[in-house]
Tab-separated table of C-alpha atoms and ligand atoms in Angstrom:
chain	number	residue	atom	x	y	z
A	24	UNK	CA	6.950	-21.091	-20.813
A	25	UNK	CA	6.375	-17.848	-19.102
A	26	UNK	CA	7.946	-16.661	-15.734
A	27	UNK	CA	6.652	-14.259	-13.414
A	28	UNK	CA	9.023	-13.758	-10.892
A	29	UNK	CA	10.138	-9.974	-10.741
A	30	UNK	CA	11.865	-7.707	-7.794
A	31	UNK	CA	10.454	-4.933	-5.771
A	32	UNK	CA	12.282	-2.771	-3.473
A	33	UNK	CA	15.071	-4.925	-4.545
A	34	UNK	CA	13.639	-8.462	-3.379
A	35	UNK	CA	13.373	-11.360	-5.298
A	36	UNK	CA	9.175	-11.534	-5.678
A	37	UNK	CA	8.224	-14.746	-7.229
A	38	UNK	CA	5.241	-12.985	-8.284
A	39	UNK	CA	4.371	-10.379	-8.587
A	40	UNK	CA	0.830	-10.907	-7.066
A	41	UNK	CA	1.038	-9.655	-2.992
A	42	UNK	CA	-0.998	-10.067	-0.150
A	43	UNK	CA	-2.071	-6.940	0.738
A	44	UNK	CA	-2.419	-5.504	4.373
A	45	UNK	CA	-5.247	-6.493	6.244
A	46	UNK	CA	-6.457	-8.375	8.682
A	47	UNK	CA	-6.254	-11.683	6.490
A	48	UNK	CA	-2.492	-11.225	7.160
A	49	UNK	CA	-2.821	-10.454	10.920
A	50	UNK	CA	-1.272	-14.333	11.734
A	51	UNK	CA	1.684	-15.972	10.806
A	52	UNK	CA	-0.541	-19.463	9.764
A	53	UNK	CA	-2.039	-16.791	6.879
A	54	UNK	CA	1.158	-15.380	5.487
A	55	UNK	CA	2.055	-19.281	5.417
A	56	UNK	CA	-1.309	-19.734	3.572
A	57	UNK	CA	-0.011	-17.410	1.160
A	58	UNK	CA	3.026	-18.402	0.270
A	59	UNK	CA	1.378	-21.453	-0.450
A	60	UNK	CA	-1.020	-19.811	-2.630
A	61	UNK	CA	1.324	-18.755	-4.579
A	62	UNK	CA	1.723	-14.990	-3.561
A	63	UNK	CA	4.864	-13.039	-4.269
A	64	UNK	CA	5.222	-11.466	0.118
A	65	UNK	CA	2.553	-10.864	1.633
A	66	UNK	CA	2.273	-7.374	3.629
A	67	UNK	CA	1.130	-7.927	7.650
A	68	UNK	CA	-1.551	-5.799	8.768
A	69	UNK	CA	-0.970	-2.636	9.881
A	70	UNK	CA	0.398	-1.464	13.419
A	71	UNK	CA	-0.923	1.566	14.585
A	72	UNK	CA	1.260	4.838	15.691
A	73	UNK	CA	-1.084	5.636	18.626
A	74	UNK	CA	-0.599	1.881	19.680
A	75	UNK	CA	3.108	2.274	19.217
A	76	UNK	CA	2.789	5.992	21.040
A	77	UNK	CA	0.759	4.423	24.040
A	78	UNK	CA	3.089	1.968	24.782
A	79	UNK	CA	6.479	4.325	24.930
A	80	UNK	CA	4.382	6.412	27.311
A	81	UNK	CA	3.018	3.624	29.454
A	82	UNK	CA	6.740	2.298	29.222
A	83	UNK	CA	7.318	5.582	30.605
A	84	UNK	CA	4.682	6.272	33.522
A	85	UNK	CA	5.219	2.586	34.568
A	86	UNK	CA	9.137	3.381	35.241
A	87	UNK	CA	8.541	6.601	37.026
A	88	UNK	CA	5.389	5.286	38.776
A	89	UNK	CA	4.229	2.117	38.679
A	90	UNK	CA	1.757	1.767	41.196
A	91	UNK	CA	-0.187	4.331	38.890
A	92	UNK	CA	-0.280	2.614	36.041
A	93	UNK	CA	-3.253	0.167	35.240
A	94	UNK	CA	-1.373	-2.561	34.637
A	95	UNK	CA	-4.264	-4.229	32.466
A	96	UNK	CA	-4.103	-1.137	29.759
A	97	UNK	CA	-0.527	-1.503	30.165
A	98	UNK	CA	-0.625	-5.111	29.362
A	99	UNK	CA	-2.913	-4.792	26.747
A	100	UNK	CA	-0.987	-1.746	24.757
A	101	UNK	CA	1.675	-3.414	25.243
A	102	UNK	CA	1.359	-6.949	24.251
A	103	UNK	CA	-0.484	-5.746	21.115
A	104	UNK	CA	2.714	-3.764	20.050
A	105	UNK	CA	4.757	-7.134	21.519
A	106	UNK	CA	2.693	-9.720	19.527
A	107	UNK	CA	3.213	-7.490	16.298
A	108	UNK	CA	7.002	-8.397	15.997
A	109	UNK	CA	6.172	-12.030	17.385
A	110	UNK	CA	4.197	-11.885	14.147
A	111	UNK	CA	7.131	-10.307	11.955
A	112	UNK	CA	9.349	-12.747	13.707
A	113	UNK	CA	7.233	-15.592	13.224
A	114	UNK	CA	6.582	-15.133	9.290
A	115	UNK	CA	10.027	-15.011	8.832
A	116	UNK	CA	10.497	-18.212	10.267
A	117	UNK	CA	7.939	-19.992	8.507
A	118	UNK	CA	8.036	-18.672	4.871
A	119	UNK	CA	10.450	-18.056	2.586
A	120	UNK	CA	8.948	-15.068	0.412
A	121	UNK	CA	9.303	-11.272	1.870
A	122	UNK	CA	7.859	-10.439	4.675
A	123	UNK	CA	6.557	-7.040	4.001
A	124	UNK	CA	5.670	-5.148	8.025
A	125	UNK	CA	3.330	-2.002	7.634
A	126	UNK	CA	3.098	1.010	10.343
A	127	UNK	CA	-0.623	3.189	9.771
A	128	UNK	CA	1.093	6.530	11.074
A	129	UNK	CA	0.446	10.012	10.271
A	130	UNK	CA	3.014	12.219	11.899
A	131	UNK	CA	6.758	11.900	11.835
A	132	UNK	CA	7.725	11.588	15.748
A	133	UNK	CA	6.973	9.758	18.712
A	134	UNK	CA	7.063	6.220	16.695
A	135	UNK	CA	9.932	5.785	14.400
A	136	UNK	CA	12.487	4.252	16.858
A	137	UNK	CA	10.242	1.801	16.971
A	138	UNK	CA	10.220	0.579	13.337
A	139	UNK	CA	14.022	-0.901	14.145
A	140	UNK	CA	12.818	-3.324	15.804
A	141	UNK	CA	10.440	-4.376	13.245
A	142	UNK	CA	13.361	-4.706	11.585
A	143	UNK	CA	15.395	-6.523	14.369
A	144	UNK	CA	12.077	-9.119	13.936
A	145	UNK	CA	13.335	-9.637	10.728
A	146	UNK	CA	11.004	-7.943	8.461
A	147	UNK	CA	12.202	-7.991	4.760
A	148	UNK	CA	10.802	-4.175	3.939
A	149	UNK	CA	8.492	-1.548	5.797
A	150	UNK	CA	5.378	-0.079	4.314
A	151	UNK	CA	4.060	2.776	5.974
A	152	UNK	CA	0.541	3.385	5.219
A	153	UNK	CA	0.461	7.470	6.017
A	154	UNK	CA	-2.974	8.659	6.822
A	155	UNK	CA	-2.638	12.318	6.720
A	156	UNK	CA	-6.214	13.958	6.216
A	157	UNK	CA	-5.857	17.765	6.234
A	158	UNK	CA	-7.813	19.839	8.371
A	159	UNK	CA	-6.823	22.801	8.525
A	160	UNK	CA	-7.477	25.320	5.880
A	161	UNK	CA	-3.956	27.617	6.859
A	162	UNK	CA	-1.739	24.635	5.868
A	163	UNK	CA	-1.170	24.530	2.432
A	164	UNK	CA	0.180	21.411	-0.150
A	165	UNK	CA	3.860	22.250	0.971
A	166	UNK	CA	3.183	21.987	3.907
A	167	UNK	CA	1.239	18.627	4.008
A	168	UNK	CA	3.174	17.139	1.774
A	169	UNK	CA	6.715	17.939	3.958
A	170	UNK	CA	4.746	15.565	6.566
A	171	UNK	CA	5.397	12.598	4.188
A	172	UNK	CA	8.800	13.439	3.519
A	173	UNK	CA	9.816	14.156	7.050
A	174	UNK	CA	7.840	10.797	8.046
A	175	UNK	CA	10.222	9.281	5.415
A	176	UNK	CA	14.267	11.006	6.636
A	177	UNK	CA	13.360	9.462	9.547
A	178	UNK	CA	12.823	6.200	8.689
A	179	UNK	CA	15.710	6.040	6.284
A	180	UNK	CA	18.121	7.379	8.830
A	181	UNK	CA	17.500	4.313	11.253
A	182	UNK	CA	16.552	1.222	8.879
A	183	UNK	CA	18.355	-0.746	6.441
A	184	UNK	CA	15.308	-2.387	4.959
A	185	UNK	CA	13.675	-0.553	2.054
A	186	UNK	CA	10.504	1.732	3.077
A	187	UNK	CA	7.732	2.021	0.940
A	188	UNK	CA	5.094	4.604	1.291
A	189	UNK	CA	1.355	3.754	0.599
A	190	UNK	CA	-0.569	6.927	0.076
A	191	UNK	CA	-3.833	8.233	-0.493
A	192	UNK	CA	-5.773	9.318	-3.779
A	193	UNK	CA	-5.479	12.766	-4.178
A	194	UNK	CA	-2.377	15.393	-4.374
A	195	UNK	CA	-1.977	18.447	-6.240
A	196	UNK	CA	0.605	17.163	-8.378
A	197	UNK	CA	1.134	12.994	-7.848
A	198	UNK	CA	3.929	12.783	-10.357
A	199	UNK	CA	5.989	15.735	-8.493
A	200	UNK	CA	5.270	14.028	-5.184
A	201	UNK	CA	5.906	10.046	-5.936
A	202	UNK	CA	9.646	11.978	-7.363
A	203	UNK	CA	10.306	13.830	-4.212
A	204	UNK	CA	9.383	10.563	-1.723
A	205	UNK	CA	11.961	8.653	-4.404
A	206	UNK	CA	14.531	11.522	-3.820
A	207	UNK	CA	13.928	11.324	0.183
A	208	UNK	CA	14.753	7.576	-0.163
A	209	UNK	CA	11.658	5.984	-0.804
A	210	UNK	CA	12.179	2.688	-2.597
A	211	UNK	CA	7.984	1.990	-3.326
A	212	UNK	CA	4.953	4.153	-3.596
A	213	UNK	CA	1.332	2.001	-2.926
A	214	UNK	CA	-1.121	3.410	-4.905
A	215	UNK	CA	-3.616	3.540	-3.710
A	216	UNK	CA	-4.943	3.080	0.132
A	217	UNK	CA	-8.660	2.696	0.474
A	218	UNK	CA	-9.756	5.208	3.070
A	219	UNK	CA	-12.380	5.233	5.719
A	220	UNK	CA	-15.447	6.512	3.325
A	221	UNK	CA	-18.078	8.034	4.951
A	222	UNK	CA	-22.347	8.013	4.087
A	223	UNK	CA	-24.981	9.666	5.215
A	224	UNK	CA	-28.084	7.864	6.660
A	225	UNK	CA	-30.757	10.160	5.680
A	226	UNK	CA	-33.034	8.247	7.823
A	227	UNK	CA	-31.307	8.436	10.993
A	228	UNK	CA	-29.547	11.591	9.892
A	229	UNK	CA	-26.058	10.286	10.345
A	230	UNK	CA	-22.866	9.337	9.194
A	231	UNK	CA	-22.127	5.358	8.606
A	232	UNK	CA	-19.545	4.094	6.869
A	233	UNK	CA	-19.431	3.155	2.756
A	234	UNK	CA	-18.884	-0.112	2.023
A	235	UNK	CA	-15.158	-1.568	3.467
A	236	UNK	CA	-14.365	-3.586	0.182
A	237	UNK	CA	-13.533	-2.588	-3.105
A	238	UNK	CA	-15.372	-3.305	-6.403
A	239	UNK	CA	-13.102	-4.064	-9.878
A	240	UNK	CA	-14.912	-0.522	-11.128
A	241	UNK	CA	-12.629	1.467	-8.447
A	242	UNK	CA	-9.577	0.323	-10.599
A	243	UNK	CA	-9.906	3.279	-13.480
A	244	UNK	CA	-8.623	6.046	-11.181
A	245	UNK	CA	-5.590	4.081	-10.188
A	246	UNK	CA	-4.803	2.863	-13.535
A	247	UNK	CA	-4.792	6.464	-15.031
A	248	UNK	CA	-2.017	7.163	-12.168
A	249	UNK	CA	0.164	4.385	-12.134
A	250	UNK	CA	0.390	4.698	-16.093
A	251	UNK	CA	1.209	8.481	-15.090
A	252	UNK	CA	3.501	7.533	-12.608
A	253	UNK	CA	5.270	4.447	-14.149
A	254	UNK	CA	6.044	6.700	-16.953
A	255	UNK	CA	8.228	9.015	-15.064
A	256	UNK	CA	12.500	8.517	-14.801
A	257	UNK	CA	11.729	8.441	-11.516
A	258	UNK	CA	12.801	4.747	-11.125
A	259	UNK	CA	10.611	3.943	-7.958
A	260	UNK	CA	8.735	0.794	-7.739
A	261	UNK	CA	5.063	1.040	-7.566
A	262	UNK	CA	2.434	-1.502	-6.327
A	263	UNK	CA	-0.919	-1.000	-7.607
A	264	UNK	CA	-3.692	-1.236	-4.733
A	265	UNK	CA	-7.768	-1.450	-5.637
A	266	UNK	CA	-10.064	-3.438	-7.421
A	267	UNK	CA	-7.900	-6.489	-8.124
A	268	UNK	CA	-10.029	-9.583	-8.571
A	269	UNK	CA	-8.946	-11.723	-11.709
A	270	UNK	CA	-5.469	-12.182	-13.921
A	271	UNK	CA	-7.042	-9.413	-16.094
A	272	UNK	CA	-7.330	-7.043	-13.854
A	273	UNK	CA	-3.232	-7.274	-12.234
A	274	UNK	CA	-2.460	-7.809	-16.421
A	275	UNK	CA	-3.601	-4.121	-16.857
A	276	UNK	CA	-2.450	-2.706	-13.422
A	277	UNK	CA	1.094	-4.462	-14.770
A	278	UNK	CA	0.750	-2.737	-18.419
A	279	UNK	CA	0.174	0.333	-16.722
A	280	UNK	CA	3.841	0.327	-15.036
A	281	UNK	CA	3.194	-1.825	-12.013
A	282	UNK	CA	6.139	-3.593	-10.645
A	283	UNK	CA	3.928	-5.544	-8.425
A	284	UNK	CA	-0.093	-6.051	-7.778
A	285	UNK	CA	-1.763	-6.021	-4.374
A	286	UNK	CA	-5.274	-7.492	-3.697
A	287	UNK	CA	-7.041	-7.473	-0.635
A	288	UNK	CA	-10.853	-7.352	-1.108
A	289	UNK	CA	-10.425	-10.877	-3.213
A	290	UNK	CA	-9.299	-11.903	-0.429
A	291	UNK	CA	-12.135	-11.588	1.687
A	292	UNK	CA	-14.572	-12.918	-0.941
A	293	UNK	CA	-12.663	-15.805	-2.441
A	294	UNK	CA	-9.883	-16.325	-0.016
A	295	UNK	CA	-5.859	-16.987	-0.316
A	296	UNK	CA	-7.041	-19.710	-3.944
A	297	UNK	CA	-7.842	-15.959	-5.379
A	298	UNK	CA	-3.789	-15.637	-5.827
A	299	UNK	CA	-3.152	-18.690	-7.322
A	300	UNK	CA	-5.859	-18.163	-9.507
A	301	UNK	CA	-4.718	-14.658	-10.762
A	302	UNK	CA	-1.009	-16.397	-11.335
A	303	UNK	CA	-2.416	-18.935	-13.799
A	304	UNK	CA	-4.898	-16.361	-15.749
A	305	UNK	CA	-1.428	-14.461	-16.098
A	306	UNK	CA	1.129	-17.220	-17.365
A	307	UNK	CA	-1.963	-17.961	-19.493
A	308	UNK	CA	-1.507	-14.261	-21.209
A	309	UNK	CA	1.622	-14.132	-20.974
A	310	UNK	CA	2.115	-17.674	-22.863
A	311	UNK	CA	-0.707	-16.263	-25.376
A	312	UNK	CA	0.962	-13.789	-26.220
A	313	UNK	CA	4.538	-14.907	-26.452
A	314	UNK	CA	5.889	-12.859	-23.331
A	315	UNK	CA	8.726	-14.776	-21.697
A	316	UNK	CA	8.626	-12.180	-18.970
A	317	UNK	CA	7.054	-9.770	-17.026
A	318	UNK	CA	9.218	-7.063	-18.240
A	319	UNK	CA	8.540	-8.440	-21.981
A	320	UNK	CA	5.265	-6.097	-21.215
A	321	UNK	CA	5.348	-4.050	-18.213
A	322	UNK	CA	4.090	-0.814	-19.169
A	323	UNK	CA	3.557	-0.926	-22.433
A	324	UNK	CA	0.499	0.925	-21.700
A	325	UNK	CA	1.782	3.651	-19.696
A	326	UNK	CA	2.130	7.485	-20.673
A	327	UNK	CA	5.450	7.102	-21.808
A	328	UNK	CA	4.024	5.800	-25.569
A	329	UNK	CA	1.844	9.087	-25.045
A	330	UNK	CA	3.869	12.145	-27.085
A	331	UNK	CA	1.530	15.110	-25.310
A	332	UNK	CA	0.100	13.643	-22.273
A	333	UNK	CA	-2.354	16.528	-21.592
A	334	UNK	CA	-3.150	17.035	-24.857
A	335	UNK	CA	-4.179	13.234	-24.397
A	336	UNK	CA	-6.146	13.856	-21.670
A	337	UNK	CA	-7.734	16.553	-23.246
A	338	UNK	CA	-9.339	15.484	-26.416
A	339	UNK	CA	-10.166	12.358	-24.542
A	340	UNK	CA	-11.973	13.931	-22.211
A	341	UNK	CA	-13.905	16.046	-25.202
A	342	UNK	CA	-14.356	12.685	-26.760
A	343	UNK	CA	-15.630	11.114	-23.983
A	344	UNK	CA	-18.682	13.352	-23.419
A	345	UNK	CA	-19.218	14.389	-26.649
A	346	UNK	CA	-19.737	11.090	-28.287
A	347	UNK	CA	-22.162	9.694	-25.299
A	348	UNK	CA	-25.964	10.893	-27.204
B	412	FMN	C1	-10.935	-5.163	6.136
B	412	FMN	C2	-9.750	-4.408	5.612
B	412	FMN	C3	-8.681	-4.127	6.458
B	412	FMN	C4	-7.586	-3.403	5.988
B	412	FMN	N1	-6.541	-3.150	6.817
B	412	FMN	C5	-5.455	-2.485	6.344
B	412	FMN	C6	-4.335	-2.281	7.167
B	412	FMN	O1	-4.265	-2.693	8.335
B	412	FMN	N2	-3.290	-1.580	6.629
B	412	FMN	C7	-3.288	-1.117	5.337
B	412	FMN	O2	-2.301	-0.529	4.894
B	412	FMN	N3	-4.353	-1.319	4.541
B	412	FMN	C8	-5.421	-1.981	5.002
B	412	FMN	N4	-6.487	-2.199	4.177
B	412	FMN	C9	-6.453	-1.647	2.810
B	412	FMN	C10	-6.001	-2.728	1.810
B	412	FMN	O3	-4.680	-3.181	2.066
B	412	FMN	C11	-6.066	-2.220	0.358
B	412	FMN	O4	-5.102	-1.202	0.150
B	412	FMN	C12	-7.437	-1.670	-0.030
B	412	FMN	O5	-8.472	-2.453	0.502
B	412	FMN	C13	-7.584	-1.630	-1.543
B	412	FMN	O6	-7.322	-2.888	-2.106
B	412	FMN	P1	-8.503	-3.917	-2.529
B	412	FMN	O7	-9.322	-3.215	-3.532
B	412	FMN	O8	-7.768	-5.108	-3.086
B	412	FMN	O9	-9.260	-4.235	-1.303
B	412	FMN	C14	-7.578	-2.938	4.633
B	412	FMN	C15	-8.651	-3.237	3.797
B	412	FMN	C16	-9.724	-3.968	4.259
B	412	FMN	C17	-10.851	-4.269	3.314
């Protein structure tokens, strides 16, 4: 009989299957849902760093003047900030699997004091989710990329708990930049977030959003890169993000290199029975083929069984177009 317990920024995952951030894990009676489902830690929505920013600064105008202050925006920043470790704290109480807190943030000051008492609350690890879109055509890669690493001393200098980083798809070089966040102490790398994607309404002549969930198609891309990734020395742990629906889709995300296997979108159309579901379909396999564990075939289909990767990718891609009549 198969097991599928594993570890990921060195905690004991049950399974490797996790809860991703959203809000479907914005209570504590969810991440209790959950862990009842079957998932390996569930990941709490995401705290904001403008919410966390706003409330150090109304902290601050209230002490130096508080008849200034509207007290409702004041109580409203922050008790939002307030009820976010009353969450952490809460979880922790009620489950047993990791508690996984997650910070959206995009610079490196202003907000990182505040992720110690996220861990105070008793989170088990901290994902920041960094949304860094570049606007400005003088700053160059370097220079965008030093945001994440700066985003990430900080961190490490004033929390115990592992930090993983959840990034977005596209860098210059992914394999040189999941290396560096390891050697700046990252302990995870996210692949991949799921921006904001914008449309045009031709009709109205404006911008609207694309659709919020995923679709199992979106999963190519991110297989390609965690099988990149995962094949690197590098010994960071990666959790594949996108397009998870069924036990075949986190099977391939897990022969690509994954350590564990996020889903989100299932979430929202089949609800928390989605993870138990995807556990079966995967002790299923796993029995099928004779794997007694998840390492037994964690990936196996990663670059590292590739001799010349971009030779690979080369006569693939020549393949690929030239065979389609
Ligand atoms: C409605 C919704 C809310 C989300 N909120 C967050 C969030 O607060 N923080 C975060 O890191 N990711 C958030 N995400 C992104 C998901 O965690 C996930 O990375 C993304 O949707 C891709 O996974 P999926 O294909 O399984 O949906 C959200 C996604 C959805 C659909």
């Amino acid at each position: 009989m198969s097991t599928i317990n594993t570890r990921y920024l060195g905690l004991e995952l049950k399974s490797p299957i996790i809860a991703g951030s959203s809000n479907f894990t914005s209570k504590v009676e969810s991440v209790v849902e959950a862990e009842a489902a079957g998932a390996g830690a569930v990941v709490l929505k995401s705290l904001f760093e403008e919410q966390i920013v706003s409330m150090a600064h109304s902290m601050a105008s209230k002490e130096s003047y508080p008849e200034a202050d509207d007290y409702l925006q004041y109580y409203t920043r922050t008790n939002s900030v307030e009820s976010y470790l009353d969450l952490v704290a809460g979880a922790r109480r009620r489950v047993k699997i990791p508690v996984i807190a997650s910070i959206n943030c995009f610079s490196p000051q202003g907000w990182t004091d505040f992720a110690v008492e996220i861990e105070k609350a008793g989170a088990s690890a901290l994902e920041v989710n960094i949304f860094f879109m570049p606007t400005d055509k003088h700053q160059g890669s370097t220079e965008s990329e030093a945001v994440y690493f700066k985003i990430i001393d900080n961190l490490k200098r004033k929390l115990q708990i592992p930090v993983s980083v959840k990034i977005g798809l596209r860098f210059s070089n992914l394999l040189n930049f999941v290396w560096q966040m390891h050697n700046h102490g990252a302990a995870g790398v996210v692949m991949f977030n799921r921006f904001y994607e914008p449309d045009f309404d031709i009709k109205n002549m404006n911008v609207v959003p694309a659709s919020v969930l995923s679709n199992p198609s979106e999963q190519r891309y991110v297989l390609r890169w965690v099988g990149m990734v995962s094949s690197q020395d590098s010994p960071i742990d990666i959790s594949a993000s996108t397009g998870v629906f069924t036990g075949e889709d986190a099977i391939k995300y897990l022969l690509a290199g994954a350590t564990t296997v996020q889903v989100c979108s299932a979430l929202y159309k089949r609800g928390f029975k989605v993870i138990t579901e995807i556990n079966e379909a995967l002790h299923k396999w796993m029995d099928g083929k004779e794997f007694r564990t998840i390492d037994d075939f964690r990936g196996k289909l990663n670059y590292r069984n590739i001799e010349n990767p971009s030779l690979f990718e080369r006569s693939q891609f020549m393949k690929h177009y030239s065979s389609y009549i």
